[in-house]
XYZ file of C-alpha atoms in Angstrom:
464
model
C -3.862 -13.948 -1.650
C -6.677 -11.520 -2.503
C -10.161 -12.913 -2.050
C -12.127 -13.304 -5.261
C -15.701 -12.151 -5.819
C -18.306 -12.987 -8.440
C -20.099 -9.959 -9.882
C -23.388 -10.615 -11.711
C -24.315 -6.920 -12.080
C -22.816 -3.649 -13.233
C -23.512 0.046 -12.697
C -23.987 1.843 -15.993
C -22.142 5.185 -16.133
C -20.968 7.520 -18.873
C -17.537 6.813 -20.370
C -16.011 10.080 -19.020
C -17.272 9.265 -15.505
C -15.738 5.787 -15.576
C -12.426 7.054 -16.967
C -12.243 9.674 -14.204
C -12.795 6.955 -11.594
C -10.133 4.703 -13.127
C -7.645 7.584 -13.366
C -8.229 8.518 -9.733
C -9.521 11.984 -10.620
C -12.663 11.339 -8.596
C -14.001 8.782 -6.129
C -17.641 9.725 -6.686
C -20.442 8.739 -9.031
C -23.978 10.100 -9.496
C -26.258 7.071 -9.829
C -29.999 7.511 -10.253
C -30.687 5.116 -7.393
C -29.459 4.700 -3.830
C -26.590 2.199 -3.603
C -26.193 0.161 -0.483
C -22.742 0.592 1.150
C -20.728 -2.594 0.731
C -22.336 -3.467 -2.610
C -19.918 -4.583 -5.366
C -20.462 -4.218 -9.113
C -18.679 -3.807 -12.425
C -18.497 -0.396 -14.111
C -20.406 -0.584 -17.391
C -19.676 2.185 -19.946
C -22.659 3.557 -21.801
C -21.242 3.413 -25.323
C -21.622 1.278 -28.414
C -18.564 -0.905 -27.774
C -18.552 -2.277 -24.241
C -15.233 -3.074 -22.585
C -15.297 -3.367 -18.816
C -12.020 -2.159 -17.274
C -12.835 -1.961 -13.580
C -15.216 -2.794 -10.758
C -16.160 -0.879 -7.630
C -17.344 -1.238 -4.070
C -19.683 1.393 -2.656
C -18.244 2.797 0.578
C -20.955 5.403 1.196
C -24.006 6.816 -0.512
C -25.351 10.244 0.411
C -28.576 11.983 -0.534
C -27.829 15.677 -1.157
C -30.151 18.572 -1.884
C -29.722 22.164 -3.028
C -28.724 23.308 0.479
C -25.288 21.772 -0.017
C -22.498 24.035 -1.395
C -22.514 22.888 -4.987
C -19.519 25.029 -5.888
C -17.281 23.112 -3.459
C -18.833 19.766 -4.462
C -18.036 20.626 -8.067
C -14.378 21.295 -7.241
C -14.095 17.930 -5.474
C -15.704 15.976 -8.323
C -15.775 16.150 -12.106
C -19.133 17.879 -12.575
C -19.668 21.590 -13.064
C -22.082 23.504 -10.792
C -24.367 23.871 -13.806
C -24.628 20.097 -14.304
C -25.314 19.543 -10.608
C -28.031 22.208 -10.607
C -29.678 20.668 -13.689
C -29.838 17.273 -11.974
C -31.356 18.845 -8.864
C -33.994 20.626 -10.944
C -35.059 17.288 -12.431
C -35.105 15.129 -9.285
C -34.770 17.523 -6.274
C -31.823 15.583 -4.830
C -28.554 13.857 -5.730
C -27.371 10.364 -4.962
C -23.639 10.730 -4.350
C -21.914 7.336 -4.253
C -18.373 7.019 -2.889
C -16.722 4.245 -4.915
C -13.551 2.321 -4.129
C -12.425 1.315 -7.632
C -10.313 -1.691 -8.642
C -8.892 -2.350 -12.085
C -9.396 -5.685 -13.822
C -6.237 -7.565 -14.867
C -7.521 -7.445 -18.458
C -10.397 -5.955 -20.398
C -13.670 -7.874 -20.424
C -15.596 -7.577 -23.691
C -19.329 -8.100 -23.309
C -22.330 -7.770 -25.569
C -24.003 -4.385 -25.795
C -27.265 -3.822 -23.969
C -29.677 -2.430 -26.621
C -31.403 -0.172 -24.076
C -28.217 1.050 -22.455
C -29.061 4.776 -22.494
C -32.186 4.046 -20.480
C -30.019 2.237 -17.927
C -27.607 5.143 -17.365
C -27.074 5.535 -13.618
C -28.774 2.198 -12.875
C -27.762 -1.434 -12.499
C -27.743 -3.888 -15.395
C -27.318 -7.652 -15.388
C -24.146 -9.000 -17.000
C -24.405 -11.797 -19.607
C -21.841 -13.704 -17.561
C -20.652 -13.016 -14.030
C -17.176 -11.547 -13.644
C -14.666 -12.997 -11.189
C -12.678 -10.148 -9.624
C -10.343 -9.401 -6.705
C -8.954 -6.389 -4.852
C -5.461 -6.927 -6.272
C -5.312 -3.642 -8.221
C -6.913 -0.737 -6.330
C -6.758 2.607 -8.118
C -5.963 4.308 -4.786
C -4.371 2.777 -1.701
C -6.199 2.675 1.639
C -4.658 5.834 3.036
C -5.176 7.938 -0.082
C -8.781 6.799 -0.509
C -9.569 7.525 3.156
C -8.095 11.002 2.787
C -10.137 11.726 -0.346
C -13.307 10.282 1.238
C -12.907 12.487 4.306
C -12.356 15.577 2.162
C -15.511 14.874 0.147
C -17.628 14.032 3.186
C -16.676 17.270 4.925
C -16.783 19.240 1.646
C -13.333 20.658 2.297
C -12.176 22.855 -0.615
C -9.316 21.391 -2.690
C -5.857 22.421 -1.496
C -4.420 23.028 -4.966
C -7.124 24.225 -7.414
C -4.527 25.771 -9.745
C -2.770 22.428 -10.199
C -6.095 20.725 -10.877
C -6.762 23.250 -13.634
C -3.269 22.626 -15.050
C -3.875 18.872 -15.049
C -7.146 19.326 -16.915
C -5.388 21.543 -19.454
C -2.632 19.010 -20.251
C -4.749 15.834 -20.050
C -5.308 15.680 -23.816
C -1.622 16.336 -24.553
C -0.590 13.478 -22.240
C -2.050 10.963 -24.689
C 0.538 11.651 -27.393
C 3.400 13.580 -25.750
C 5.701 11.738 -23.294
C 6.824 14.932 -21.534
C 3.224 16.002 -20.952
C 2.359 12.514 -19.682
C 5.222 12.608 -17.173
C 4.033 15.987 -15.877
C 0.458 14.699 -15.815
C 1.538 11.668 -13.748
C 3.514 13.866 -11.346
C 0.557 16.203 -10.796
C -1.830 13.283 -10.196
C 0.445 11.829 -7.508
C 0.853 15.249 -5.891
C -2.918 15.847 -5.876
C -3.612 12.373 -4.495
C -5.319 11.174 -7.666
C -2.731 8.444 -7.969
C -1.162 6.688 -5.002
C 1.558 4.743 -6.785
C 5.188 5.729 -6.520
C 6.607 7.520 -9.510
C 8.597 4.669 -11.041
C 10.564 5.993 -13.954
C 10.180 3.776 -16.979
C 13.174 3.283 -19.249
C 13.003 5.650 -22.197
C 13.976 3.861 -25.394
C 14.996 7.209 -26.877
C 17.715 7.544 -24.202
C 19.337 4.143 -24.739
C 22.366 5.948 -26.215
C 23.347 7.093 -22.712
C 24.758 3.631 -22.027
C 27.015 3.912 -25.100
C 28.785 7.186 -24.287
C 31.886 5.522 -22.853
C 31.888 2.825 -25.527
C 31.792 5.368 -28.357
C 34.815 7.095 -26.902
C 36.903 3.947 -27.388
C 37.948 3.557 -31.001
C 38.728 -0.118 -30.459
C 35.108 -0.825 -31.403
C 35.969 0.216 -34.965
C 37.157 -3.316 -35.651
C 33.718 -4.694 -34.799
C 31.720 -1.961 -36.480
C 34.151 -1.649 -39.407
C 34.174 2.112 -39.044
C 36.914 4.466 -40.138
C 38.722 6.636 -37.608
C 36.837 9.632 -38.967
C 33.435 7.949 -38.535
C 34.277 6.768 -35.023
C 35.310 10.310 -34.095
C 32.129 11.739 -35.579
C 29.962 9.287 -33.634
C 31.705 10.297 -30.419
C 31.292 14.014 -31.131
C 27.575 13.479 -31.771
C 26.997 11.587 -28.524
C 28.914 14.266 -26.574
C 26.675 16.965 -28.067
C 23.576 14.929 -27.165
C 24.948 14.511 -23.648
C 25.583 18.209 -23.104
C 22.141 19.071 -24.457
C 20.507 16.635 -22.032
C 22.480 18.218 -19.189
C 20.950 21.563 -20.126
C 23.514 23.250 -22.365
C 22.471 25.017 -25.552
C 24.586 23.749 -28.455
C 25.623 26.098 -31.249
C 25.358 23.813 -34.273
C 27.309 26.234 -36.432
C 30.327 24.419 -34.959
C 29.972 20.840 -36.162
C 33.525 19.623 -35.747
C 35.128 17.617 -38.514
C 38.696 17.886 -39.718
C 40.164 21.221 -38.662
C 36.972 22.431 -36.995
C 35.947 23.223 -33.442
C 34.127 20.166 -32.091
C 31.545 21.956 -29.982
C 30.519 25.311 -28.587
C 27.763 25.805 -26.007
C 26.288 29.284 -25.713
C 24.036 28.854 -22.656
C 23.797 28.941 -19.676
C 27.433 29.998 -20.064
C 29.956 29.688 -22.902
C 31.729 26.326 -23.117
C 34.257 25.276 -25.762
C 35.026 21.591 -26.185
C 37.205 19.075 -28.012
C 36.284 15.395 -28.321
C 39.069 12.815 -28.751
C 37.864 9.265 -29.288
C 40.447 6.490 -29.086
C 43.106 5.322 -26.703
C 45.250 8.469 -26.824
C 44.658 12.186 -26.464
C 47.209 13.933 -28.726
C 49.698 16.335 -27.152
C 48.485 19.239 -29.264
C 44.816 18.952 -28.185
C 45.033 21.909 -25.802
C 46.755 24.060 -28.427
C 44.162 23.017 -30.991
C 41.286 23.994 -28.688
C 42.984 27.300 -27.882
C 43.586 28.222 -31.526
C 40.128 27.189 -32.761
C 38.346 28.837 -29.838
C 40.181 32.115 -30.295
C 39.551 31.975 -34.024
C 35.818 31.344 -33.733
C 34.829 33.415 -30.675
C 37.725 35.545 -29.442
C 35.267 37.690 -27.460
C 34.204 34.772 -25.272
C 37.038 32.294 -25.160
C 39.174 33.640 -22.315
C 36.326 33.687 -19.765
C 34.551 30.568 -21.061
C 34.661 27.028 -19.658
C 36.930 24.756 -21.694
C 36.534 20.991 -21.817
C 38.467 18.111 -23.382
C 36.665 14.750 -23.396
C 38.474 11.539 -24.251
C 39.166 8.050 -22.864
C 42.942 8.198 -23.254
C 45.486 9.116 -20.590
C 46.683 12.694 -21.191
C 50.423 13.094 -21.430
C 52.353 15.246 -18.985
C 52.779 17.851 -21.721
C 49.015 17.957 -22.332
C 48.282 18.140 -18.598
C 50.615 21.102 -18.194
C 49.122 22.905 -21.201
C 45.570 22.277 -19.978
C 46.366 23.689 -16.536
C 47.950 26.796 -18.032
C 44.968 27.418 -20.343
C 42.279 26.522 -17.755
C 41.028 23.436 -19.624
C 39.322 20.562 -17.822
C 39.889 17.009 -19.044
C 37.309 14.278 -18.314
C 36.768 10.726 -19.510
C 33.619 9.590 -21.335
C 32.768 7.412 -18.307
C 32.494 10.547 -16.181
C 30.265 12.254 -18.735
C 28.102 9.125 -18.837
C 27.650 9.214 -15.038
C 26.598 12.864 -15.211
C 24.082 12.189 -17.965
C 22.627 9.165 -16.152
C 22.193 11.299 -13.041
C 20.326 13.949 -15.035
C 18.248 11.326 -16.849
C 17.194 9.525 -13.650
C 16.556 12.730 -11.694
C 15.428 15.575 -13.908
C 17.167 18.913 -13.324
C 19.361 17.491 -10.561
C 22.537 18.711 -12.302
C 23.194 22.395 -11.616
C 25.429 23.493 -14.482
C 26.773 26.487 -12.579
C 27.794 24.289 -9.660
C 29.228 21.748 -12.086
C 31.385 24.498 -13.578
C 33.116 24.896 -10.213
C 34.274 21.265 -10.422
C 35.638 21.504 -13.953
C 39.150 22.141 -12.674
C 42.081 22.755 -14.987
C 43.775 19.445 -15.821
C 42.315 15.989 -15.183
C 38.933 16.628 -13.509
C 37.316 13.193 -13.194
C 37.795 13.000 -9.437
C 36.412 16.511 -8.966
C 33.344 15.829 -11.112
C 32.824 12.546 -9.232
C 32.802 14.598 -6.016
C 30.054 16.776 -7.472
C 28.003 13.721 -8.507
C 28.400 12.235 -5.014
C 27.344 15.567 -3.510
C 24.148 15.604 -5.587
C 23.293 12.056 -4.517
C 23.992 12.960 -0.887
C 21.644 15.945 -1.093
C 18.928 13.860 -2.739
C 19.359 11.085 -0.154
C 18.918 13.619 2.659
C 15.644 14.763 1.135
C 14.522 11.186 0.556
C 15.219 10.386 4.222
C 13.289 13.470 5.330
C 10.283 12.359 3.258
C 10.569 8.868 4.744
C 10.549 10.374 8.248
C 7.228 12.116 7.535
C 5.870 8.907 5.982
C 6.885 6.855 9.029
C 5.223 9.344 11.362
C 2.058 9.123 9.232
C 2.023 5.329 9.413
C 2.548 5.367 13.180
C -0.223 7.944 13.616
C -2.622 5.926 11.456
C -2.006 2.831 13.573
C -2.629 4.590 16.886
C -5.248 7.263 16.229
C -6.761 6.229 12.873
C -6.375 9.812 11.610
C -6.792 9.734 7.840
C -4.851 12.895 7.119
C -2.069 13.181 9.722
C 0.254 16.193 9.648
C 3.262 17.096 11.780
C 5.198 20.094 13.036
C 8.794 20.829 12.121
C 9.940 19.819 15.606
C 8.109 16.479 15.485
C 9.679 15.658 12.138
C 13.140 16.794 13.263
C 12.999 14.654 16.427
C 11.927 11.575 14.470
C 14.594 12.131 11.810
C 17.404 12.763 14.302
C 16.553 9.589 16.215
C 17.925 7.468 13.388
C 20.198 9.706 11.305
C 23.492 11.566 11.491
C 24.435 14.332 11.419
C 21.720 15.785 13.623
C 19.697 18.622 12.075
C 18.151 21.695 13.708
C 14.610 22.984 13.244
C 15.632 25.785 10.875
C 17.363 23.438 8.421
C 14.568 20.878 8.624
C 11.997 23.616 7.917
C 13.960 24.773 4.866
C 14.013 21.209 3.524
C 10.313 20.693 4.215
C 9.398 23.924 2.419
C 11.409 22.792 -0.606
C 9.821 19.320 -0.607
C 6.277 20.712 -0.255
C 6.614 23.153 -3.155
C 4.074 22.581 -5.967
C 7.077 22.078 -8.252
C 8.250 19.081 -6.208
C 5.135 17.804 -4.456
C 6.665 15.150 -2.207
C 5.040 16.613 0.909
C 2.004 18.766 1.581
C 2.036 21.848 3.797
C -0.572 23.406 6.075
C 0.663 26.954 6.633
C 0.667 28.196 10.225
C 0.845 31.666 11.736
C 4.660 31.386 11.727
C 7.169 28.852 10.470
C 7.208 26.966 13.784
C 3.492 26.230 13.494
C 3.631 25.002 9.879
C 2.501 21.382 9.512
C 3.534 18.898 6.839
C 2.104 15.620 5.550
C 3.299 12.821 3.275
C 2.326 12.685 -0.408
C 4.812 10.520 -2.311
C 8.241 8.909 -2.099
C 11.487 10.168 -3.600
C 13.329 7.225 -5.101
C 17.061 7.845 -5.458
C 18.749 5.637 -8.031
């Protein structure tokens, strides 16, 4: 159990400074007094409505003057060089406090100090002491130690462009889920957040679990829907599914009686027929052929062709589908594909998927593709774990706060517990992929050649 502490005092800081500390964007504060290392205190926002969200422990306090490189200090904190210079002009030196921040389990409302602006950067007494613990650190031990070392040594940030991108999207992340997800990813990659990226269920994607159910018209009896309505619902969920997979739907083809159910224009042409219910009619292939040739005769012959339905295709339909190059899959298979794409963004390569849409019943082939994707992701997850394990071993033995490893070291550790064995070239290719700014699972220190590259752990890849 985490030990509890009683805090009678708080350090008064500006609201932006406190929010940056809580978000993990910085570990530093600029108090107006020297803070003794080891001292604990609440973080008191200097605004008209006081809600205390976090407390901090001072790990180090430095006194800096104008001889320090303020441009690098600025890049490692949240203050511009201009602000730092203005402070130095007023008081000839800076107090730079390194704060280990912990979130409170709930907000603590306290009365406002009437002279709060005069207390900015100083300690204030709390009306009532707060009881706190170290249960919710903003950054874990390893991440904080890494950030502390970087700031102490004034090492330039490794990814200034990503930091600028994060600053640019920060305001959008408040109201736009996609921007928030990107913001969270960047923070983990930069080391501003040490938690694993745990994907939260998206209420807007709850329909994914109903794809197979909507393909079965037996639910009409419960929902009291007509055959036409049940078919329409299934067509709609298939369109939503293909859009989530990355296809561009041409909504000029909206299905209905006598109409083509769906046409996708990008990344390649795909014509489709949706057949809800327990049977797929014999003439489905002929219907798709006639409607496709009628609507887009210039594209149909070379396009992918897909029939989706829960029923067992007859021998006649199977033969026709094979002759015309039409793949047949069940809604359950589509649902598995969509879940894969939903859980792991951009994991479905539509061009590779096309290779598995074989003429005739294709569920087994598409299942092979899904298994292949999971196998490839598992390999990468295991490679990341190997680097993480090496980091943990190194921390235990040498206390290095930012351990990194060569390709050979990582390959040896991986091969000790996994099959098939990998060579250095393949391991290097995987490490380069995983250390790309677009993935950000590992970090890379570039060497003079690929054999001298070094890699370090940033975050886990959870395969589900």
